PDB file of C-alpha atoms in Angstrom:
ATOM      1  CA  MET A   1      21.691  38.962 186.042  1.00  0.00           C
ATOM      2  CA  TYR A   2      23.946  37.708 188.760  1.00  0.00           C
ATOM      3  CA  THR A   3      22.517  36.257 192.113  1.00  0.00           C
ATOM      4  CA  GLU A   4      24.305  36.645 195.794  1.00  0.00           C
ATOM      5  CA  LYS A   5      23.750  36.781 199.361  1.00  0.00           C
ATOM      6  CA  PHE A   6      24.592  40.389 200.466  1.00  0.00           C
ATOM      7  CA  LEU A   7      26.480  40.193 204.059  1.00  0.00           C
ATOM      8  CA  ALA A   8      25.988  42.962 206.791  1.00  0.00           C
ATOM      9  CA  TRP A   9      29.347  44.324 207.733  1.00  0.00           C
ATOM     10  CA  LYS A  10      29.365  41.953 211.047  1.00  0.00           C
ATOM     11  CA  GLN A  11      28.693  39.159 208.592  1.00  0.00           C
ATOM     12  CA  VAL A  12      31.882  40.177 206.570  1.00  0.00           C
ATOM     13  CA  LEU A  13      33.907  40.516 210.233  1.00  0.00           C
ATOM     14  CA  LYS A  14      32.952  37.116 210.868  1.00  0.00           C
ATOM     15  CA  GLN A  15      33.871  35.480 207.614  1.00  0.00           C
ATOM     16  CA  VAL A  16      37.435  37.627 208.220  1.00  0.00           C
ATOM     17  CA  LYS A  17      37.305  36.264 212.049  1.00  0.00           C
ATOM     18  CA  TYR A  18      37.218  32.042 210.936  1.00  0.00           C
ATOM     19  CA  ALA A  19      39.444  32.458 208.781  1.00  0.00           C
ATOM     20  CA  LEU A  20      42.429  34.215 211.157  1.00  0.00           C
ATOM     21  CA  ASP A  21      41.472  32.036 214.048  1.00  0.00           C
ATOM     22  CA  TYR A  22      41.251  28.455 211.320  1.00  0.00           C
ATOM     23  CA  ARG A  23      44.583  29.658 209.533  1.00  0.00           C
ATOM     24  CA  LYS A  24      42.139  29.782 206.096  1.00  0.00           C
ATOM     25  CA  PRO A  25      42.786  31.774 203.003  1.00  0.00           C
ATOM     26  CA  PHE A  26      40.199  34.540 202.704  1.00  0.00           C
ATOM     27  CA  SER A  27      39.848  37.930 200.241  1.00  0.00           C
ATOM     28  CA  LEU A  28      38.087  40.702 200.159  1.00  0.00           C
ATOM     29  CA  VAL A  29      37.872  43.276 196.939  1.00  0.00           C
ATOM     30  CA  ARG A  30      35.615  45.754 196.584  1.00  0.00           C
ATOM     31  CA  ILE A  31      34.364  47.201 192.935  1.00  0.00           C
ATOM     32  CA  GLY A  32      33.621  51.177 192.681  1.00  0.00           C
ATOM     33  CA  ASP A  33      33.456  53.355 189.563  1.00  0.00           C
ATOM     34  CA  GLY A  34      37.486  53.147 188.864  1.00  0.00           C
ATOM     35  CA  GLU A  35      37.173  49.103 188.905  1.00  0.00           C
ATOM     36  CA  ASN A  36      34.413  49.602 186.398  1.00  0.00           C
ATOM     37  CA  ILE A  37      35.783  51.639 183.840  1.00  0.00           C
ATOM     38  CA  CYS A  38      38.824  49.234 183.763  1.00  0.00           C
ATOM     39  CA  LEU A  39      36.676  46.332 183.564  1.00  0.00           C
ATOM     40  CA  ALA A  40      34.749  48.363 180.909  1.00  0.00           C
ATOM     41  CA  GLN A  41      37.749  47.995 178.255  1.00  0.00           C
ATOM     42  CA  ASN A  42      36.525  46.286 175.144  1.00  0.00           C
ATOM     43  CA  SER A  43      33.798  44.289 176.910  1.00  0.00           C
ATOM     44  CA  VAL A  44      30.879  46.394 177.664  1.00  0.00           C
ATOM     45  CA  TRP A  45      32.314  49.670 176.311  1.00  0.00           C
ATOM     46  CA  PRO A  46      35.035  50.391 173.523  1.00  0.00           C
ATOM     47  CA  ILE A  47      38.211  51.825 174.028  1.00  0.00           C
ATOM     48  CA  ARG A  48      37.479  55.072 172.853  1.00  0.00           C
ATOM     49  CA  ASP A  49      34.579  55.308 175.372  1.00  0.00           C
ATOM     50  CA  VAL A  50      36.873  54.796 178.070  1.00  0.00           C
ATOM     51  CA  LEU A  51      39.269  57.074 177.439  1.00  0.00           C
ATOM     52  CA  LYS A  52      36.723  59.468 177.521  1.00  0.00           C
ATOM     53  CA  GLU A  53      36.599  59.165 181.308  1.00  0.00           C
ATOM     54  CA  PRO A  54      37.744  62.137 183.424  1.00  0.00           C
ATOM     55  CA  TRP A  55      38.997  58.826 185.825  1.00  0.00           C
ATOM     56  CA  THR A  56      40.939  57.596 183.177  1.00  0.00           C
ATOM     57  CA  LYS A  57      42.351  60.851 182.324  1.00  0.00           C
ATOM     58  CA  LYS A  58      43.300  61.198 185.476  1.00  0.00           C
ATOM     59  CA  ALA A  59      44.765  57.672 185.837  1.00  0.00           C
ATOM     60  CA  ASN A  60      47.245  58.085 182.435  1.00  0.00           C
ATOM     61  CA  HIS A  61      48.240  61.340 184.331  1.00  0.00           C
ATOM     62  CA  GLY A  62      49.385  59.169 186.902  1.00  0.00           C
ATOM     63  CA  GLU A  63      47.131  59.655 189.672  1.00  0.00           C
ATOM     64  CA  LYS A  64      45.420  55.948 189.956  1.00  0.00           C
ATOM     65  CA  GLY A  65      48.346  53.440 189.627  1.00  0.00           C
ATOM     66  CA  VAL A  66      47.179  52.033 186.479  1.00  0.00           C
ATOM     67  CA  HIS A  67      47.309  53.221 182.852  1.00  0.00           C
ATOM     68  CA  LEU A  68      44.783  52.490 180.064  1.00  0.00           C
ATOM     69  CA  PRO A  69      44.005  50.852 177.858  1.00  0.00           C
ATOM     70  CA  ASN A  70      45.675  47.721 179.300  1.00  0.00           C
ATOM     71  CA  ILE A  71      43.118  44.211 178.645  1.00  0.00           C
ATOM     72  CA  ARG A  72      45.351  42.137 180.872  1.00  0.00           C
ATOM     73  CA  LEU A  73      44.753  44.416 183.598  1.00  0.00           C
ATOM     74  CA  ARG A  74      41.194  44.015 182.973  1.00  0.00           C
ATOM     75  CA  ASN A  75      41.797  40.201 182.828  1.00  0.00           C
ATOM     76  CA  GLU A  76      43.330  40.054 186.130  1.00  0.00           C
ATOM     77  CA  LEU A  77      40.311  42.211 187.793  1.00  0.00           C
ATOM     78  CA  VAL A  78      37.992  39.177 186.369  1.00  0.00           C
ATOM     79  CA  GLN A  79      39.929  36.559 187.820  1.00  0.00           C
ATOM     80  CA  GLY A  80      40.229  38.905 190.839  1.00  0.00           C
ATOM     81  CA  ILE A  81      36.438  39.103 191.328  1.00  0.00           C
ATOM     82  CA  ARG A  82      36.114  34.783 190.483  1.00  0.00           C
ATOM     83  CA  ASN A  83      38.953  33.563 193.196  1.00  0.00           C
ATOM     84  CA  ALA A  84      37.532  36.384 195.939  1.00  0.00           C
ATOM     85  CA  ASN A  85      35.306  34.859 198.968  1.00  0.00           C
ATOM     86  CA  VAL A  86      33.463  38.205 199.513  1.00  0.00           C
ATOM     87  CA  VAL A  87      32.879  41.366 196.334  1.00  0.00           C
ATOM     88  CA  GLY A  88      32.204  44.325 197.871  1.00  0.00           C
ATOM     89  CA  VAL A  89      29.529  46.520 195.447  1.00  0.00           C
ATOM     90  CA  LEU A  90      27.796  50.017 195.343  1.00  0.00           C
ATOM     91  CA  LEU A  91      24.375  50.126 196.604  1.00  0.00           C
ATOM     92  CA  LEU A  92      21.900  50.560 193.621  1.00  0.00           C
ATOM     93  CA  ASN A  93      21.025  54.211 195.364  1.00  0.00           C
ATOM     94  CA  ASP A  94      24.784  54.806 196.417  1.00  0.00           C
ATOM     95  CA  ASN A  95      25.937  58.652 196.781  1.00  0.00           C
ATOM     96  CA  ARG A  96      28.797  58.416 198.939  1.00  0.00           C
ATOM     97  CA  ILE A  97      31.267  57.474 195.487  1.00  0.00           C
ATOM     98  CA  HIS A  98      31.566  60.942 193.881  1.00  0.00           C
ATOM     99  CA  ALA A  99      30.672  59.667 190.663  1.00  0.00           C
ATOM    100  CA  PRO A 100      27.863  59.696 187.685  1.00  0.00           C
ATOM    101  CA  LYS A 101      25.326  57.070 188.329  1.00  0.00           C
ATOM    102  CA  ARG A 102      25.922  55.182 185.112  1.00  0.00           C
ATOM    103  CA  LEU A 103      29.699  54.457 186.531  1.00  0.00           C
ATOM    104  CA  LYS A 104      28.561  52.713 189.578  1.00  0.00           C
ATOM    105  CA  ARG A 105      26.355  49.875 190.669  1.00  0.00           C
ATOM    106  CA  ILE A 106      24.353  49.926 186.917  1.00  0.00           C
ATOM    107  CA  LEU A 107      27.879  49.445 185.171  1.00  0.00           C
ATOM    108  CA  THR A 108      29.087  46.757 187.678  1.00  0.00           C
ATOM    109  CA  ASN A 109      26.039  44.778 186.629  1.00  0.00           C
ATOM    110  CA  LYS A 110      26.547  44.848 182.968  1.00  0.00           C
ATOM    111  CA  ILE A 111      30.052  44.071 183.507  1.00  0.00           C
ATOM    112  CA  PHE A 112      29.124  40.852 185.514  1.00  0.00           C
ATOM    113  CA  THR A 113      26.143  39.507 183.036  1.00  0.00           C
ATOM    114  CA  HIS A 114      28.890  40.132 180.472  1.00  0.00           C
ATOM    115  CA  PHE A 115      31.869  38.000 181.890  1.00  0.00           C
ATOM    116  CA  ASN A 116      29.339  35.751 183.845  1.00  0.00           C
ATOM    117  CA  LEU A 117      30.488  36.795 187.248  1.00  0.00           C
ATOM    118  CA  SER A 118      28.668  35.191 190.321  1.00  0.00           C
ATOM    119  CA  PRO A 119      30.164  36.372 193.664  1.00  0.00           C
ATOM    120  CA  ARG A 120      29.134  33.692 196.368  1.00  0.00           C
ATOM    121  CA  TYR A 121      28.656  36.639 198.563  1.00  0.00           C
ATOM    122  CA  THR A 122      28.617  40.256 198.152  1.00  0.00           C
ATOM    123  CA  CYS A 123      28.984  43.208 200.626  1.00  0.00           C
ATOM    124  CA  ASP A 124      28.673  46.992 200.547  1.00  0.00           C
ATOM    125  CA  ALA A 125      31.787  48.475 198.350  1.00  0.00           C
ATOM    126  CA  CYS A 126      32.387  50.870 201.069  1.00  0.00           C
ATOM    127  CA  ILE A 127      32.439  48.899 203.861  1.00  0.00           C
ATOM    128  CA  ASN A 128      36.191  49.754 204.100  1.00  0.00           C
ATOM    129  CA  ARG A 129      34.932  53.573 204.992  1.00  0.00           C
ATOM    130  CA  TYR A 130      33.148  52.818 208.038  1.00  0.00           C
ATOM    131  CA  ILE A 131      33.830  49.029 209.548  1.00  0.00           C
ATOM    132  CA  PRO A 132      37.233  50.780 211.267  1.00  0.00           C
ATOM    133  CA  LYS A 133      34.786  52.956 213.404  1.00  0.00           C
ATOM    134  CA  TYR A 134      33.543  50.308 215.091  1.00  0.00           C
ATOM    135  CA  LYS A 135      35.181  48.269 217.668  1.00  0.00           C
ATOM    136  CA  ALA A 136      34.461  44.888 216.636  1.00  0.00           C
ATOM    137  CA  PHE A 137      37.065  45.463 213.795  1.00  0.00           C
ATOM    138  CA  TRP A 138      39.904  46.418 215.997  1.00  0.00           C
ATOM    139  CA  ASP A 139      39.271  43.777 218.207  1.00  0.00           C
ATOM    140  CA  VAL A 140      39.374  40.908 215.428  1.00  0.00           C
ATOM    141  CA  LEU A 141      42.722  42.626 214.594  1.00  0.00           C
ATOM    142  CA  LYS A 142      44.481  42.566 218.384  1.00  0.00           C
ATOM    143  CA  ASN A 143      46.954  40.073 218.621  1.00  0.00           C
ATOM    144  CA  ARG A 144      47.388  39.673 214.909  1.00  0.00           C
ATOM    145  CA  ARG A 145      50.323  40.088 212.579  1.00  0.00           C
ATOM    146  CA  VAL A 146      49.163  42.433 209.929  1.00  0.00           C
ATOM    147  CA  LEU A 147      51.221  43.690 206.852  1.00  0.00           C
ATOM    148  CA  LEU A 148      50.515  46.570 205.002  1.00  0.00           C
ATOM    149  CA  ILE A 149      50.695  46.933 201.435  1.00  0.00           C
ATOM    150  CA  SER A 150      50.507  50.545 199.862  1.00  0.00           C
ATOM    151  CA  GLN A 151      51.869  53.641 199.147  1.00  0.00           C
ATOM    152  CA  HIS A 152      51.245  55.082 203.035  1.00  0.00           C
ATOM    153  CA  ALA A 153      52.421  52.181 204.581  1.00  0.00           C
ATOM    154  CA  ASN A 154      54.508  53.504 206.774  1.00  0.00           C
ATOM    155  CA  GLU A 155      51.899  56.313 208.094  1.00  0.00           C
ATOM    156  CA  MET A 156      49.693  53.604 208.194  1.00  0.00           C
ATOM    157  CA  LYS A 157      51.892  51.432 210.079  1.00  0.00           C
ATOM    158  CA  GLN A 158      52.801  54.220 212.644  1.00  0.00           C
ATOM    159  CA  VAL A 159      48.931  55.039 213.654  1.00  0.00           C
ATOM    160  CA  LEU A 160      47.921  51.363 213.815  1.00  0.00           C
ATOM    161  CA  VAL A 161      50.629  50.818 216.068  1.00  0.00           C
ATOM    162  CA  ASN A 162      50.094  53.661 218.398  1.00  0.00           C
ATOM    163  CA  ARG A 163      46.385  54.244 218.353  1.00  0.00           C
ATOM    164  CA  TYR A 164      45.013  50.933 218.056  1.00  0.00           C
ATOM    165  CA  GLY A 165      48.031  48.943 219.153  1.00  0.00           C
ATOM    166  CA  LEU A 166      48.093  46.212 216.547  1.00  0.00           C
ATOM    167  CA  ASN A 167      51.134  43.909 215.669  1.00  0.00           C
ATOM    168  CA  VAL A 168      52.517  45.276 212.393  1.00  0.00           C
ATOM    169  CA  THR A 169      54.801  43.029 211.517  1.00  0.00           C
ATOM    170  CA  GLY A 170      55.588  44.612 207.603  1.00  0.00           C
ATOM    171  CA  THR A 171      54.922  47.041 205.127  1.00  0.00           C
ATOM    172  CA  ILE A 172      55.045  47.257 201.019  1.00  0.00           C
ATOM    173  CA  PHE A 173      55.476  50.163 199.285  1.00  0.00           C
ATOM    174  CA  PHE A 174      53.288  50.104 196.694  1.00  0.00           C
ATOM    175  CA  SER A 175      52.115  52.569 193.577  1.00  0.00           C
ATOM    176  CA  ASP A 176      51.699  50.944 190.314  1.00  0.00           C
ATOM    177  CA  TYR A 177      49.940  47.808 188.534  1.00  0.00           C
ATOM    178  CA  ARG A 178      53.681  47.272 187.234  1.00  0.00           C
ATOM    179  CA  GLN A 179      54.950  46.725 190.449  1.00  0.00           C
ATOM    180  CA  ILE A 180      52.509  43.616 190.782  1.00  0.00           C
ATOM    181  CA  ASN A 181      54.736  40.752 190.526  1.00  0.00           C
ATOM    182  CA  ARG A 182      57.754  42.579 192.730  1.00  0.00           C
ATOM    183  CA  VAL A 183      55.149  42.541 195.771  1.00  0.00           C
ATOM    184  CA  LEU A 184      53.963  39.449 195.424  1.00  0.00           C
ATOM    185  CA  LYS A 185      57.734  38.286 195.415  1.00  0.00           C
ATOM    186  CA  GLU A 186      58.122  39.716 198.441  1.00  0.00           C
ATOM    187  CA  VAL A 187      54.740  38.435 199.947  1.00  0.00           C
ATOM    188  CA  ASP A 188      55.971  35.242 199.803  1.00  0.00           C
ATOM    189  CA  MET A 189      59.255  36.158 201.415  1.00  0.00           C
ATOM    190  CA  LEU A 190      56.710  37.211 204.249  1.00  0.00           C
ATOM    191  CA  LYS A 191      54.288  34.673 204.084  1.00  0.00           C
ATOM    192  CA  ASN A 192      55.371  33.089 207.907  1.00  0.00           C
ATOM    193  CA  LYS A 193      55.133  36.656 209.537  1.00  0.00           C
ATOM    194  CA  PHE A 194      52.187  37.984 208.869  1.00  0.00           C
ATOM    195  CA  ASP A 195      48.625  36.811 209.455  1.00  0.00           C
ATOM    196  CA  LEU A 196      46.636  39.201 207.558  1.00  0.00           C
ATOM    197  CA  VAL A 197      47.165  42.066 205.146  1.00  0.00           C
ATOM    198  CA  LEU A 198      45.682  45.159 204.988  1.00  0.00           C
ATOM    199  CA  ILE A 199      45.920  46.503 200.802  1.00  0.00           C
ATOM    200  CA  SER A 200      45.427  50.364 200.254  1.00  0.00           C
ATOM    201  CA  ALA A 201      46.973  50.298 196.352  1.00  0.00           C
ATOM    202  CA  GLY A 202      43.622  51.326 194.242  1.00  0.00           C
ATOM    203  CA  VAL A 203      41.756  49.194 191.791  1.00  0.00           C
ATOM    204  CA  ASN A 204      45.199  47.398 191.923  1.00  0.00           C
ATOM    205  CA  ALA A 205      43.861  45.319 195.237  1.00  0.00           C
ATOM    206  CA  VAL A 206      41.695  43.425 193.219  1.00  0.00           C
ATOM    207  CA  ILE A 207      43.955  41.541 191.637  1.00  0.00           C
ATOM    208  CA  LEU A 208      45.878  41.665 194.802  1.00  0.00           C
ATOM    209  CA  ALA A 209      43.880  40.072 197.637  1.00  0.00           C
ATOM    210  CA  PRO A 210      42.839  37.085 195.763  1.00  0.00           C
ATOM    211  CA  LYS A 211      46.249  35.974 194.646  1.00  0.00           C
ATOM    212  CA  ILE A 212      47.633  36.607 198.068  1.00  0.00           C
ATOM    213  CA  ALA A 213      45.167  35.236 199.816  1.00  0.00           C
ATOM    214  CA  ARG A 214      45.642  31.822 197.721  1.00  0.00           C
ATOM    215  CA  ARG A 215      49.493  31.856 197.415  1.00  0.00           C
ATOM    216  CA  THR A 216      50.086  32.430 201.016  1.00  0.00           C
ATOM    217  CA  GLY A 217      46.977  30.835 202.677  1.00  0.00           C
ATOM    218  CA  LYS A 218      46.195  33.939 204.574  1.00  0.00           C
ATOM    219  CA  VAL A 219      43.442  36.749 205.069  1.00  0.00           C
ATOM    220  CA  ALA A 220      43.803  39.660 202.334  1.00  0.00           C
ATOM    221  CA  ILE A 221      41.596  42.661 202.816  1.00  0.00           C
ATOM    222  CA  ASP A 222      40.892  45.413 200.126  1.00  0.00           C
ATOM    223  CA  PHE A 223      41.187  48.420 202.057  1.00  0.00           C
ATOM    224  CA  GLY A 224      41.180  51.014 200.327  1.00  0.00           C
ATOM    225  CA  GLN A 225      41.486  54.582 201.437  1.00  0.00           C
ATOM    226  CA  GLY A 226      40.156  52.895 204.905  1.00  0.00           C
ATOM    227  CA  HIS A 227      43.267  54.196 205.983  1.00  0.00           C
ATOM    228  CA  LYS A 228      42.174  57.708 205.833  1.00  0.00           C
ATOM    229  CA  ASN A 229      39.193  56.411 207.706  1.00  0.00           C
ATOM    230  CA  PHE A 230      41.197  54.559 210.587  1.00  0.00           C
ATOM    231  CA  MET A 231      43.384  57.780 211.220  1.00  0.00           C
ATOM    232  CA  LYS A 232      41.083  60.334 211.968  1.00  0.00           C
ATOM    233  CA  SER A 233      37.815  58.211 213.377  1.00  0.00           C
ATOM    234  CA  ARG A 234      36.395  57.418 216.591  1.00  0.00           C
ATOM    235  CA  THR A 235      35.374  53.801 217.819  1.00  0.00           C
ATOM    236  CA  VAL A 236      32.059  52.749 218.597  1.00  0.00           C
TER     237      VAL A 236
END
């Protein structure tokens, strides 16, 4: 069983601010049921069990940005977790993610043990759901150059600029694992034009965030469906 230091959202935000202020690379990734299923391929589960899952069936109908089986994807996810500064994991008693308990933290623990993954820092995997509600989050992002990577990047930009007054200097469309290399090349071309990137790309964000942080020396956050929250949330 791995051990780690669990960070509250304010502690995570403090690390983000430090990395931005001192221009240090930083990445946050999050592990939920979808990531667990991808990581379970031929590790803690046989492929036949992975393919039976409703999540997998949706993925193979084009709804999750990945298609399974894909062992290369699994290995890239493992590497992303190893390279991330902070890894979001679900709480043991989580009831916010609408998935069976066996697909949540229990499975994460088995996977981390199998791959000998020992994140230095963890946080709540649902941090992206509630951190946009806090003014402190937006204060850290103010006066930073923000890059967005998402299928909804242009829509996100409008809200971030008009409602929150952020300086969004670029958007990159992303919808599928097969686009990762293209996106990384675009990020390389924009590396002098952003300080922080918010990535809403499903499972693929676990691969993209650490790669981008390492390649550019910038801050990269797996924002998941956080964009849905900031589009409707009120800050406190």
